Amino acid sequence: MENLEKIEQLRSIKNVMESGGDPRKVEAQHAKGKFTARERIEQLVDEGSFIEFDSFMTCRATEFNMESKRFYGDGVVTGTALIEGRQVWISSQDFTVLGGSLGEQHAERIARVQQKAIETKSPFIQINDSGGARIQEGVYSLDGYGKIFRNNILASGVIPQFSLIMGPCAGGAAYSPALTDFIYMVDSISQMYITGPDVIKAVTGESVTHQELGGAKAHGKKSGNIHFTHENEQSAFAHLRKLISYLPLNNMEIPPLADPADPPESTQIIEKIMGEKSTKAYDVHLVIQELFDKDSFLEVQKDFAQNIVVGFARLAGRTVGIVANQPRFLSGTLDIDSSDKGARFIRFCDAFNIPVTTFVDVPGYMPGTKQEFGGIIRHGAKMLYAIGEATVPKIAVVLRKAFGGAYIAMASRSLGYDRVLALPTSEIAVMGAEGAANIIFRKDIAQSSDPNQTRLEKIEELKRKSTNPYISASSGMVDTILDPTEIRSSLIRSVESLSNKVENRPEKKHGNMPL
Ligand code: HXC
């Protein structure tokens, strides 16, 4: 072959490589409202920044007629790119090639970019659209998953990892996303489950559709397996770019400073809310909006365990993690799901040097047999563990109620909060004065000639002597009591002053978090 022919040959190979599978399969992909693996990468990253790795690799299997099914890249596109000028590593499964199924070489390509992401300490993003383990390759496929899982685990806490589910993600394939930090799903085109509707029907007799079982709504609201739900792929890509802008590239960096910081509008909503009766529900989003840089709140898992609100926001340009009780749902109690949600978020923040701010209005852990039998002790302990373990700056703002074990999780100096700021409307105690009066003054109330009056007097006495924040402040459990107008400036100064905090811990392999 002449040299010029060799160059032509390479060009034609590259054309084939870049066209993915059969054109009819590409059409079918588009008809479902899905982009191809390469189109997805193009939309996600800075224009022209993607460099593909290992694009000539092909399947090596020979059984089941696989020799006739050789595709360059083996059904996945992998490489590195920039997002707002910062490096990331990507794999994007190509459903038009063998249904994006994962065989030996397909897995090897993904594992290699994961390894490079770890070595270069930059985030890993996987776009999943796959029929799962490639059946023809048997144990080689399973071995490939094992490599990917192991890399997910090695990367955990070192670099942020993101999964975008944009098609089927069934069986063991769902476990790689589950081992990453944030999972996106696009509504109606994606399904994620361990066993599908047919198996469920055969084993348990239940009838359920693919979407009901494993769609974005099921995981966003019920299972809590995912973090973000989007209507279409473009919206998910734009959101991931935004999320990455809040985060450091790895655990050795601090998050980037946003410039310029845009302060929130002054609405005096906190003062209005706190002026109401302490039993009145309100939306804690309004509190967050008034305190953090304008429109900077990026909520995580917004539809799951809505009794706690978690997410990232900026405070004078710095990234902070927010964990806030939400009185609008279940009175803001900590239950099994909200404890899991809060603890996982806190651990992410701690791993990636993001200060944590809590907003506290919590009557306690959730009572009930469902909670007790479901393991609220074990799950609730996760919140305690996550906060106690975290060495990043931890600042609590007590808005109203901070009762019992939930006070310890959300706002206690003893568990390691660096600053505890309280509004004058705070009540900090083992339980609310009303409940407490019924227990410790039961006899006085029963024997009184006017039980109602005695009860009210005892409640007042408890508030005066025990629950009000000046008592907590006088003992040093609360740093200071703030006017609502001072919270933002106090938070900014607290985060700034604690930014160089170093907290040493006894050496150990790892703790044994209650799971
Ligand atoms: C090999 C596969 C495949 C697989 C799909 N294909 N899944 N090839 N191994 N796992 C191929 C199909 O044969 C077909 O090839 C092409 O991909 C497109 O598939 P279709 O079925 O035509 O597409 P669609 O109708 O959209 O259905 C998509 C699907 C379905 C729902 C994903 O293909 C399906 O149910 N696949 C099997 C899913 C599954 O059970 N996977 C194993 C999960 S267990 P042709 O050549 O005809 O176009 C698992 C274990 C991992 O993954 C364990 C890790 C620890």
Coordinates of C-alpha atoms and ligand atoms in Angstrom, one line a residue:
M1 CA 0.0 0.0 0.0
E2 CA 1.3 3.4 -0.9
N3 CA 1.8 5.9 1.9
L4 CA -0.9 8.2 0.6
E5 CA -3.3 5.2 0.6
K6 CA -2.3 4.5 4.2
I7 CA -3.4 8.0 5.1
E8 CA -6.6 7.6 3.2
Q9 CA -7.2 4.2 4.9
L10 CA -6.8 5.9 8.3
R11 CA -9.3 8.6 7.4
S12 CA -11.8 6.0 6.3
I13 CA -11.3 4.0 9.5
K14 CA -11.9 7.1 11.6
N15 CA -15.1 7.8 9.7
V16 CA -16.4 4.4 10.5
M17 CA -15.2 4.7 14.1
E18 CA -17.0 8.0 14.6
S19 CA -20.3 6.9 13.0
G20 CA -21.0 4.4 15.8
G21 CA -23.2 1.5 14.9
D22 CA -25.5 0.9 12.0
P23 CA -27.1 4.3 10.7
R24 CA -30.6 2.8 11.4
K25 CA -29.6 2.3 15.0
V26 CA -28.4 5.9 15.2
E27 CA -31.8 6.9 13.8
A28 CA -33.6 4.8 16.3
Q29 CA -31.6 6.4 19.1
H30 CA -32.6 9.9 17.9
A31 CA -36.2 8.8 17.5
K32 CA -36.3 7.9 21.2
G33 CA -35.1 11.5 22.1
K34 CA -31.6 10.2 22.9
F35 CA -28.3 11.4 21.6
T36 CA -25.4 9.2 20.5
A37 CA -22.4 8.6 22.8
R38 CA -20.3 11.1 20.9
E39 CA -23.0 13.7 20.6
R40 CA -23.4 13.5 24.4
I41 CA -19.8 14.2 25.0
E42 CA -19.8 17.1 22.6
Q43 CA -22.7 18.7 24.4
L44 CA -21.3 18.2 27.8
V45 CA -17.7 19.5 27.5
D46 CA -16.0 22.6 26.3
E47 CA -16.1 22.8 22.5
G48 CA -13.3 20.9 20.8
S49 CA -11.7 19.8 24.0
F50 CA -12.4 16.1 23.9
I51 CA -9.4 13.7 23.2
E52 CA -10.4 10.1 22.7
F53 CA -8.3 7.3 24.2
D54 CA -8.0 3.7 22.9
S55 CA -10.5 4.2 20.1
F56 CA -9.0 1.4 18.0
M57 CA -9.7 -1.3 20.6
T58 CA -12.1 -4.0 19.5
C59 CA -13.8 -7.0 21.0
R60 CA -11.6 -10.1 21.2
A61 CA -14.4 -12.7 21.7
T62 CA -14.8 -15.4 19.0
E63 CA -17.7 -17.5 20.3
F64 CA -21.3 -16.9 19.3
N65 CA -20.3 -15.3 16.0
M66 CA -18.6 -12.4 17.7
E67 CA -15.8 -12.3 15.1
S68 CA -18.4 -10.8 12.7
K69 CA -19.3 -8.1 15.3
R70 CA -16.1 -6.1 15.6
F71 CA -16.6 -2.4 16.2
Y72 CA -13.9 0.2 16.8
G73 CA -14.1 1.2 20.4
D74 CA -16.3 -1.8 21.3
G75 CA -19.4 0.2 22.2
V76 CA -18.0 2.9 24.4
V77 CA -16.3 6.2 23.8
T78 CA -13.6 7.2 26.4
G79 CA -11.2 10.0 26.9
T80 CA -10.5 13.3 28.6
A81 CA -11.9 16.8 28.1
L82 CA -12.4 20.2 29.7
I83 CA -15.4 21.6 31.5
E84 CA -15.0 25.4 31.9
G85 CA -11.4 24.9 31.3
R86 CA -11.0 22.2 34.0
Q87 CA -10.0 18.6 33.2
V88 CA -12.4 15.7 33.5
W89 CA -12.4 12.1 32.3
I90 CA -15.3 10.6 30.5
S91 CA -16.8 7.3 29.3
S92 CA -20.0 7.3 27.2
Q93 CA -21.6 4.0 26.3
D94 CA -22.8 3.6 22.7
F95 CA -26.2 1.9 22.5
T96 CA -26.0 1.7 18.7
V97 CA -23.1 -0.8 19.1
L98 CA -24.3 -4.2 20.5
G99 CA -26.7 -2.3 22.7
G100 CA -23.9 -0.6 24.6
S101 CA -23.3 -4.0 26.3
L102 CA -20.2 -4.3 28.4
G103 CA -17.6 -6.9 27.3
E104 CA -14.0 -7.3 28.2
Q105 CA -12.5 -4.6 26.0
H106 CA -15.4 -2.2 26.6
A107 CA -14.8 -2.5 30.3
E108 CA -11.0 -2.2 29.9
R109 CA -11.5 1.2 28.2
I110 CA -13.7 2.5 31.0
A111 CA -11.3 1.2 33.7
R112 CA -8.4 2.9 32.0
V113 CA -10.0 6.3 32.0
Q114 CA -11.0 5.8 35.6
Q115 CA -7.4 5.0 36.4
K116 CA -6.2 8.2 34.6
A117 CA -8.8 10.2 36.5
I118 CA -7.4 8.9 39.7
E119 CA -3.7 9.5 38.7
T120 CA -4.4 13.0 37.4
K121 CA -6.7 13.8 40.3
S122 CA -9.6 15.0 38.1
P123 CA -13.3 14.1 38.1
F124 CA -14.7 11.0 36.4
I125 CA -18.0 11.2 34.5
Q126 CA -19.8 8.1 33.1
I127 CA -22.7 8.2 30.7
N128 CA -24.6 4.9 30.9
D129 CA -26.8 3.6 28.1
S130 CA -26.3 -0.2 28.0
G131 CA -28.0 -3.6 27.9
G132 CA -25.6 -4.6 30.8
A133 CA -23.1 -7.4 30.8
R134 CA -22.4 -8.6 27.3
I135 CA -24.0 -12.1 27.4
Q136 CA -21.7 -13.6 24.7
E137 CA -18.6 -12.7 26.8
G138 CA -19.8 -14.3 30.0
V139 CA -17.3 -14.1 32.8
Y140 CA -15.1 -11.6 31.0
S141 CA -18.0 -9.1 31.2
L142 CA -18.4 -9.8 34.9
D143 CA -14.7 -9.4 35.4
G144 CA -14.9 -6.1 33.6
Y145 CA -17.6 -4.8 35.9
G146 CA -15.4 -5.9 38.8
K147 CA -12.6 -3.7 37.6
I148 CA -14.9 -0.7 37.1
F149 CA -16.4 -1.1 40.6
R150 CA -12.9 -1.4 42.1
N151 CA -11.8 1.8 40.4
N152 CA -15.1 3.5 41.6
I153 CA -14.2 2.5 45.1
L154 CA -10.5 3.6 44.8
A155 CA -11.6 6.9 43.4
S156 CA -14.2 7.5 46.1
G157 CA -13.3 10.5 48.3
V158 CA -10.3 11.2 46.0
I159 CA -12.1 12.7 43.0
P160 CA -15.7 13.5 42.4
Q161 CA -17.5 10.9 40.3
F162 CA -20.7 11.4 38.4
S163 CA -23.1 9.1 36.5
L164 CA -25.6 10.1 33.9
I165 CA -28.1 7.3 33.3
M166 CA -29.4 7.9 29.7
G167 CA -30.9 4.6 28.8
P168 CA -31.2 1.1 30.3
C169 CA -29.0 0.4 33.3
A170 CA -30.0 -3.1 34.5
G171 CA -28.7 -5.7 36.9
G172 CA -25.2 -5.3 38.3
A173 CA -24.6 -2.5 35.9
A174 CA -26.5 -0.2 38.3
Y175 CA -23.8 -0.7 40.9
S176 CA -21.1 1.4 39.3
P177 CA -23.4 4.4 39.3
A178 CA -24.4 3.5 42.9
L179 CA -20.7 3.7 43.8
T180 CA -20.3 7.3 42.4
D181 CA -21.1 10.5 44.2
F182 CA -24.0 11.9 42.1
I183 CA -26.4 10.2 39.7
Y184 CA -28.4 11.9 37.1
M185 CA -31.4 10.4 35.3
V186 CA -33.3 11.6 32.3
D187 CA -37.0 11.1 32.6
S188 CA -38.7 8.6 30.3
I189 CA -35.6 7.4 28.4
S190 CA -33.8 5.8 31.4
Q191 CA -34.5 2.8 33.6
M192 CA -32.4 1.5 36.4
Y193 CA -33.1 -1.7 38.4
I194 CA -31.5 -4.8 39.6
T195 CA -34.3 -7.1 38.3
G196 CA -36.7 -6.0 35.7
P197 CA -40.5 -6.3 35.5
D198 CA -40.5 -9.8 34.0
V199 CA -38.4 -11.3 36.8
I200 CA -40.5 -9.5 39.4
K201 CA -43.7 -10.8 37.9
A202 CA -42.3 -14.4 37.9
V203 CA -40.9 -14.2 41.4
T204 CA -43.3 -12.1 43.4
G205 CA -46.3 -11.9 41.1
E206 CA -46.3 -8.0 41.1
S207 CA -47.0 -6.2 37.9
V208 CA -45.0 -3.0 37.3
T209 CA -43.9 -1.1 34.2
H210 CA -40.2 -0.4 33.4
Q211 CA -40.8 3.3 34.2
E212 CA -42.7 2.7 37.4
L213 CA -40.0 0.4 38.6
G214 CA -36.8 2.1 37.5
G215 CA -37.6 5.5 36.0
A216 CA -36.2 8.8 37.1
K217 CA -39.3 9.6 39.2
A218 CA -39.1 6.3 41.1
H219 CA -35.5 6.8 42.0
G220 CA -35.7 10.6 42.5
K221 CA -38.6 10.4 44.9
K222 CA -39.0 6.9 46.4
S223 CA -35.7 5.0 46.5
G224 CA -33.4 8.0 46.8
N225 CA -30.9 6.2 44.6
I226 CA -30.4 9.2 42.4
H227 CA -29.7 12.9 43.0
F228 CA -31.0 14.8 39.9
T229 CA -33.9 14.2 37.5
H230 CA -34.0 16.0 34.2
E231 CA -36.6 16.2 31.4
N232 CA -34.0 15.9 28.7
E233 CA -30.3 15.3 28.1
Q234 CA -29.3 18.9 27.4
S235 CA -30.7 20.0 30.7
A236 CA -28.7 17.3 32.5
F237 CA -25.5 18.3 30.8
A238 CA -25.9 22.0 31.6
H239 CA -26.7 21.1 35.2
L240 CA -23.6 18.8 35.6
R241 CA -21.4 21.7 34.3
K242 CA -22.9 23.9 36.9
L243 CA -22.5 21.4 39.7
I244 CA -18.8 20.8 38.8
S245 CA -18.3 24.6 39.1
Y246 CA -18.9 24.3 42.8
L247 CA -16.5 21.5 43.4
P248 CA -12.8 21.0 43.7
L249 CA -11.2 18.7 41.2
N250 CA -9.9 16.4 43.9
N251 CA -9.6 16.0 47.7
M252 CA -6.4 18.0 47.9
E253 CA -7.9 21.1 46.5
I254 CA -10.3 23.6 47.9
P255 CA -13.4 24.5 45.8
P256 CA -13.0 27.3 43.3
L257 CA -14.0 30.8 44.4
A258 CA -16.9 32.3 42.3
D259 CA -16.4 35.8 41.2
P260 CA -18.1 38.2 41.6
A261 CA -20.2 37.2 44.6
D262 CA -23.8 38.5 44.2
P263 CA -25.5 39.1 47.6
P264 CA -29.1 38.0 48.0
E265 CA -32.0 40.4 48.0
S266 CA -32.9 41.6 51.4
T267 CA -36.4 40.3 52.0
Q268 CA -36.5 40.2 55.8
I269 CA -38.3 36.9 55.3
I270 CA -36.4 35.2 58.2
E271 CA -37.6 37.9 60.6
K272 CA -41.2 37.4 59.3
I273 CA -41.0 33.6 59.7
M274 CA -39.5 33.7 63.1
G275 CA -42.1 36.2 64.3
E276 CA -44.8 33.7 63.7
K277 CA -45.9 31.0 66.2
S278 CA -43.2 28.4 66.7
T279 CA -45.4 25.6 65.6
K280 CA -46.1 27.2 62.2
A281 CA -44.6 25.4 59.3
Y282 CA -42.5 27.3 56.7
D283 CA -40.3 26.6 53.7
V284 CA -36.7 26.6 54.7
H285 CA -35.7 27.4 51.1
L286 CA -36.8 31.0 51.9
V287 CA -34.3 31.1 54.7
I288 CA -31.5 29.8 52.4
Q289 CA -32.4 32.2 49.7
E290 CA -32.1 35.2 52.0
L291 CA -28.7 34.2 53.3
F292 CA -26.6 32.9 50.4
D293 CA -25.3 34.5 47.2
K294 CA -28.1 35.3 44.8
D295 CA -29.6 32.2 43.0
S296 CA -26.6 30.1 44.1
F297 CA -28.4 27.3 45.8
L298 CA -28.0 24.0 43.9
E299 CA -30.3 21.5 45.6
V300 CA -29.3 17.8 45.8
Q301 CA -32.0 15.1 46.0
K302 CA -34.8 17.6 46.1
D303 CA -37.7 15.2 45.8
F304 CA -36.4 12.5 48.2
A305 CA -36.8 12.8 52.0
Q306 CA -38.1 16.3 51.8
N307 CA -38.0 16.8 55.5
I308 CA -34.3 17.6 55.1
V309 CA -32.9 20.0 52.4
V310 CA -29.3 19.5 51.3
G311 CA -27.3 21.2 48.6
F312 CA -24.5 23.5 47.6
A313 CA -24.6 27.3 47.7
R314 CA -22.1 30.2 47.7
L315 CA -21.4 32.5 50.5
A316 CA -19.5 35.6 49.3
G317 CA -18.2 33.4 46.5
R318 CA -17.2 30.4 48.6
T319 CA -18.8 27.0 48.2
V320 CA -20.6 25.7 51.3
G321 CA -22.7 22.6 51.8
I322 CA -26.2 23.2 53.4
V323 CA -28.1 20.8 55.5
A324 CA -31.4 22.2 56.7
N325 CA -34.4 20.7 58.5
Q326 CA -37.5 21.4 56.5
P327 CA -40.5 22.1 58.7
R328 CA -42.9 21.9 55.8
F329 CA -42.5 18.1 55.7
L330 CA -42.9 15.8 58.7
S331 CA -42.2 18.9 60.8
G332 CA -38.6 18.6 59.8
T333 CA -38.0 15.5 61.9
L334 CA -35.0 13.3 61.2
D335 CA -36.2 9.9 60.0
I336 CA -34.5 7.0 58.2
D337 CA -34.4 8.5 54.8
S338 CA -33.5 12.1 55.8
S339 CA -30.7 10.7 58.0
D340 CA -29.3 8.8 55.1
K341 CA -29.6 11.8 52.8
G342 CA -28.0 14.2 55.2
A343 CA -25.2 11.9 56.2
R344 CA -24.2 11.0 52.7
F345 CA -24.1 14.7 51.7
I346 CA -22.1 15.7 54.8
R347 CA -19.5 12.9 54.0
F348 CA -19.2 14.2 50.4
C349 CA -18.6 17.8 51.7
D350 CA -16.0 16.5 54.2
A351 CA -14.1 14.5 51.6
F352 CA -13.9 17.5 49.3
N353 CA -13.1 20.3 51.7
I354 CA -16.5 22.0 51.6
P355 CA -17.6 23.6 54.9
V356 CA -21.0 22.4 56.2
T357 CA -23.7 24.8 57.5
T358 CA -26.8 23.4 59.2
F359 CA -30.1 25.2 59.7
V360 CA -31.8 23.7 62.6
D361 CA -35.5 23.5 63.3
V362 CA -36.0 19.9 64.4
P363 CA -38.4 18.5 67.0
G364 CA -36.4 15.2 67.1
Y365 CA -36.0 11.9 65.5
M366 CA -39.2 10.5 64.0
P367 CA -41.3 8.3 66.3
G368 CA -43.2 5.2 65.2
T369 CA -43.0 1.5 64.7
K370 CA -42.2 1.8 61.0
Q371 CA -39.2 3.9 61.9
E372 CA -38.1 1.7 64.8
F373 CA -38.5 -1.6 62.9
G374 CA -36.8 0.0 59.9
G375 CA -33.7 0.8 61.9
I376 CA -34.0 4.4 62.8
I377 CA -31.3 3.8 65.4
R378 CA -28.8 2.6 62.8
H379 CA -29.8 5.2 60.2
G380 CA -30.1 8.1 62.6
A381 CA -26.6 7.2 63.9
K382 CA -25.3 7.9 60.4
M383 CA -26.0 11.6 60.9
L384 CA -24.1 11.6 64.2
Y385 CA -21.3 9.7 62.7
A386 CA -21.0 11.9 59.6
I387 CA -20.9 15.1 61.6
G388 CA -18.6 13.7 64.2
E389 CA -16.2 12.4 61.6
A390 CA -16.1 15.5 59.4
T391 CA -13.1 17.7 59.9
V392 CA -14.3 20.6 57.6
P393 CA -15.6 23.7 59.2
K394 CA -19.1 23.0 60.7
I395 CA -21.4 25.9 61.5
A396 CA -24.9 25.5 62.9
V397 CA -27.6 28.1 62.8
V398 CA -30.4 27.3 65.2
L399 CA -33.6 28.9 64.0
R400 CA -36.2 27.4 66.3
K401 CA -36.4 24.0 67.8
A402 CA -33.3 21.9 68.5
F403 CA -34.5 18.9 70.6
G404 CA -33.0 15.7 71.8
G405 CA -30.6 13.6 69.7
A406 CA -31.5 15.6 66.7
Y407 CA -30.0 18.7 68.4
I408 CA -26.8 16.7 68.9
A409 CA -26.7 15.8 65.2
M410 CA -27.5 19.2 63.9
A411 CA -26.1 21.7 66.3
S412 CA -23.9 20.5 69.2
R413 CA -20.5 21.8 70.1
S414 CA -19.8 18.4 71.7
L415 CA -20.1 16.5 68.4
G416 CA -17.7 19.0 66.9
Y417 CA -19.6 22.0 65.5
D418 CA -17.1 24.9 65.3
R419 CA -19.7 27.6 65.7
V420 CA -23.3 27.4 66.9
L421 CA -25.2 30.5 66.1
A422 CA -28.8 30.9 67.5
L423 CA -31.7 33.2 66.9
P424 CA -33.5 34.5 69.9
T425 CA -36.4 32.3 68.8
S426 CA -34.4 29.1 69.4
E427 CA -35.5 26.4 71.9
I428 CA -32.7 24.0 72.8
A429 CA -33.7 21.1 75.1
V430 CA -34.2 17.4 75.6
M431 CA -37.7 18.0 74.2
G432 CA -40.2 20.8 73.8
A433 CA -41.5 22.5 76.9
E434 CA -45.1 21.2 76.3
G435 CA -44.0 17.6 76.2
A436 CA -41.5 18.0 79.1
A437 CA -44.2 19.6 81.3
N438 CA -46.4 16.6 80.9
I439 CA -43.6 14.3 82.1
I440 CA -41.9 16.0 84.9
F441 CA -44.9 18.0 86.3
R442 CA -47.4 15.3 85.7
K443 CA -48.3 15.0 89.4
D444 CA -48.4 18.8 90.0
I445 CA -50.7 19.2 87.0
A446 CA -53.0 16.3 88.0
Q447 CA -53.3 17.4 91.6
S448 CA -53.9 21.1 90.7
S449 CA -57.3 22.7 91.2
D450 CA -56.8 24.2 87.7
P451 CA -54.7 21.7 85.7
N452 CA -54.7 23.8 82.5
Q453 CA -53.4 26.8 84.3
T454 CA -50.8 24.8 86.1
R455 CA -49.7 23.2 82.9
L456 CA -49.3 26.6 81.2
E457 CA -47.3 27.9 84.2
K458 CA -45.0 24.9 84.1
I459 CA -44.4 25.3 80.4
E460 CA -43.5 28.9 80.9
E461 CA -41.2 27.9 83.8
L462 CA -39.4 25.3 81.6
K463 CA -39.0 27.9 78.8
R464 CA -37.6 30.4 81.2
K465 CA -35.3 28.0 83.0
S466 CA -34.3 25.5 80.4
T467 CA -35.1 25.8 76.7
N468 CA -34.2 29.4 75.9
P469 CA -31.0 30.0 74.0
Y470 CA -29.5 32.4 76.6
I471 CA -29.1 29.4 78.9
S472 CA -27.3 27.5 76.1
A473 CA -25.2 30.5 75.4
S474 CA -24.3 31.0 79.1
S475 CA -22.9 27.5 79.2
G476 CA -21.0 27.9 75.9
M477 CA -23.1 25.4 74.0
V478 CA -24.2 28.3 71.8
D479 CA -21.5 30.8 70.6
T480 CA -23.8 33.8 70.2
I481 CA -27.3 34.9 69.8
L482 CA -28.0 36.8 66.6
D483 CA -30.4 39.2 65.2
P484 CA -31.8 37.7 61.9
T485 CA -30.2 40.5 60.0
E486 CA -26.7 39.5 61.2
I487 CA -26.8 35.8 60.1
R488 CA -25.3 36.3 56.6
S489 CA -22.4 38.5 57.7
S490 CA -21.7 36.2 60.7
L491 CA -21.7 33.1 58.4
I492 CA -19.4 34.8 55.9
R493 CA -16.9 35.6 58.7
S494 CA -17.2 32.2 60.3
V495 CA -16.5 30.4 57.1
E496 CA -13.6 32.7 56.2
S497 CA -12.0 32.5 59.7
L498 CA -12.3 28.7 59.7
S499 CA -11.0 28.1 56.2
N500 CA -7.6 27.0 57.4
K501 CA -8.9 24.7 60.1
V502 CA -6.9 21.5 60.6
E503 CA -8.3 18.9 62.9
N504 CA -6.2 15.8 63.6
R505 CA -7.7 12.4 64.3
P506 CA -6.3 9.2 65.7
E507 CA -4.7 7.0 63.0
K508 CA -6.9 4.1 61.8
K509 CA -7.6 2.2 58.7
H510 CA -11.1 3.4 58.6
G511 CA -14.0 3.8 60.9
N512 CA -17.0 1.4 61.0
M513 CA -19.9 3.7 60.1
P514 CA -23.3 2.2 60.9
L515 CA -24.7 1.2 57.5
Ligands
HXC1 C1 -25.4 -8.6 24.4 C2 -27.1 -7.2 24.0 C3 -27.4 -7.1 25.4 C4 -26.5 -7.8 26.3 C5 -28.8 -5.9 24.4 N1 -28.0 -6.4 23.4 N2 -28.4 -6.3 25.6 N3 -26.1 -7.9 23.5 N4 -25.6 -8.6 25.7 N5 -26.7 -7.8 27.6 C6 -28.1 -6.2 22.0 C7 -29.4 -6.8 21.4 O1 -29.2 -8.2 21.1 C8 -29.5 -6.0 20.2 O2 -28.6 -6.5 19.2 C9 -29.0 -4.7 20.6 O3 -28.2 -4.9 21.7 C10 -30.1 -3.7 20.9 O4 -31.0 -4.4 21.9 P1 -32.6 -4.4 21.7 O5 -33.1 -5.5 22.6 O6 -32.9 -4.6 20.2 O7 -33.0 -3.0 22.2 P2 -34.3 -2.5 23.0 O8 -35.5 -3.2 22.4 O9 -34.2 -1.1 23.1 O10 -34.1 -3.2 24.4 C11 -33.0 -2.8 25.2 C12 -32.9 -3.7 26.5 C13 -32.8 -5.2 26.1 C14 -34.0 -3.4 27.4 C15 -31.6 -3.3 27.2 O11 -31.9 -5.4 25.0 C16 -32.5 -6.1 27.2 O12 -33.4 -6.4 28.0 N6 -31.2 -6.5 27.2 C17 -30.8 -7.5 28.2 C18 -30.6 -6.8 29.5 C19 -30.0 -7.6 30.6 O13 -30.7 -8.5 31.1 N7 -28.7 -7.5 30.7 C20 -28.0 -8.3 31.7 C21 -28.2 -7.6 33.0 S1 -27.3 -8.4 34.3 P3 -28.9 -6.6 17.7 O14 -27.7 -7.1 17.0 O15 -30.1 -7.4 17.5 O16 -29.2 -5.2 17.2 C22 -25.9 -7.7 34.3 C23 -25.0 -8.3 35.2 C24 -23.9 -7.4 35.6 O17 -25.6 -6.8 33.6 C25 -23.2 -7.9 36.8 C26 -22.1 -7.0 37.2 C27 -21.7 -7.4 38.6

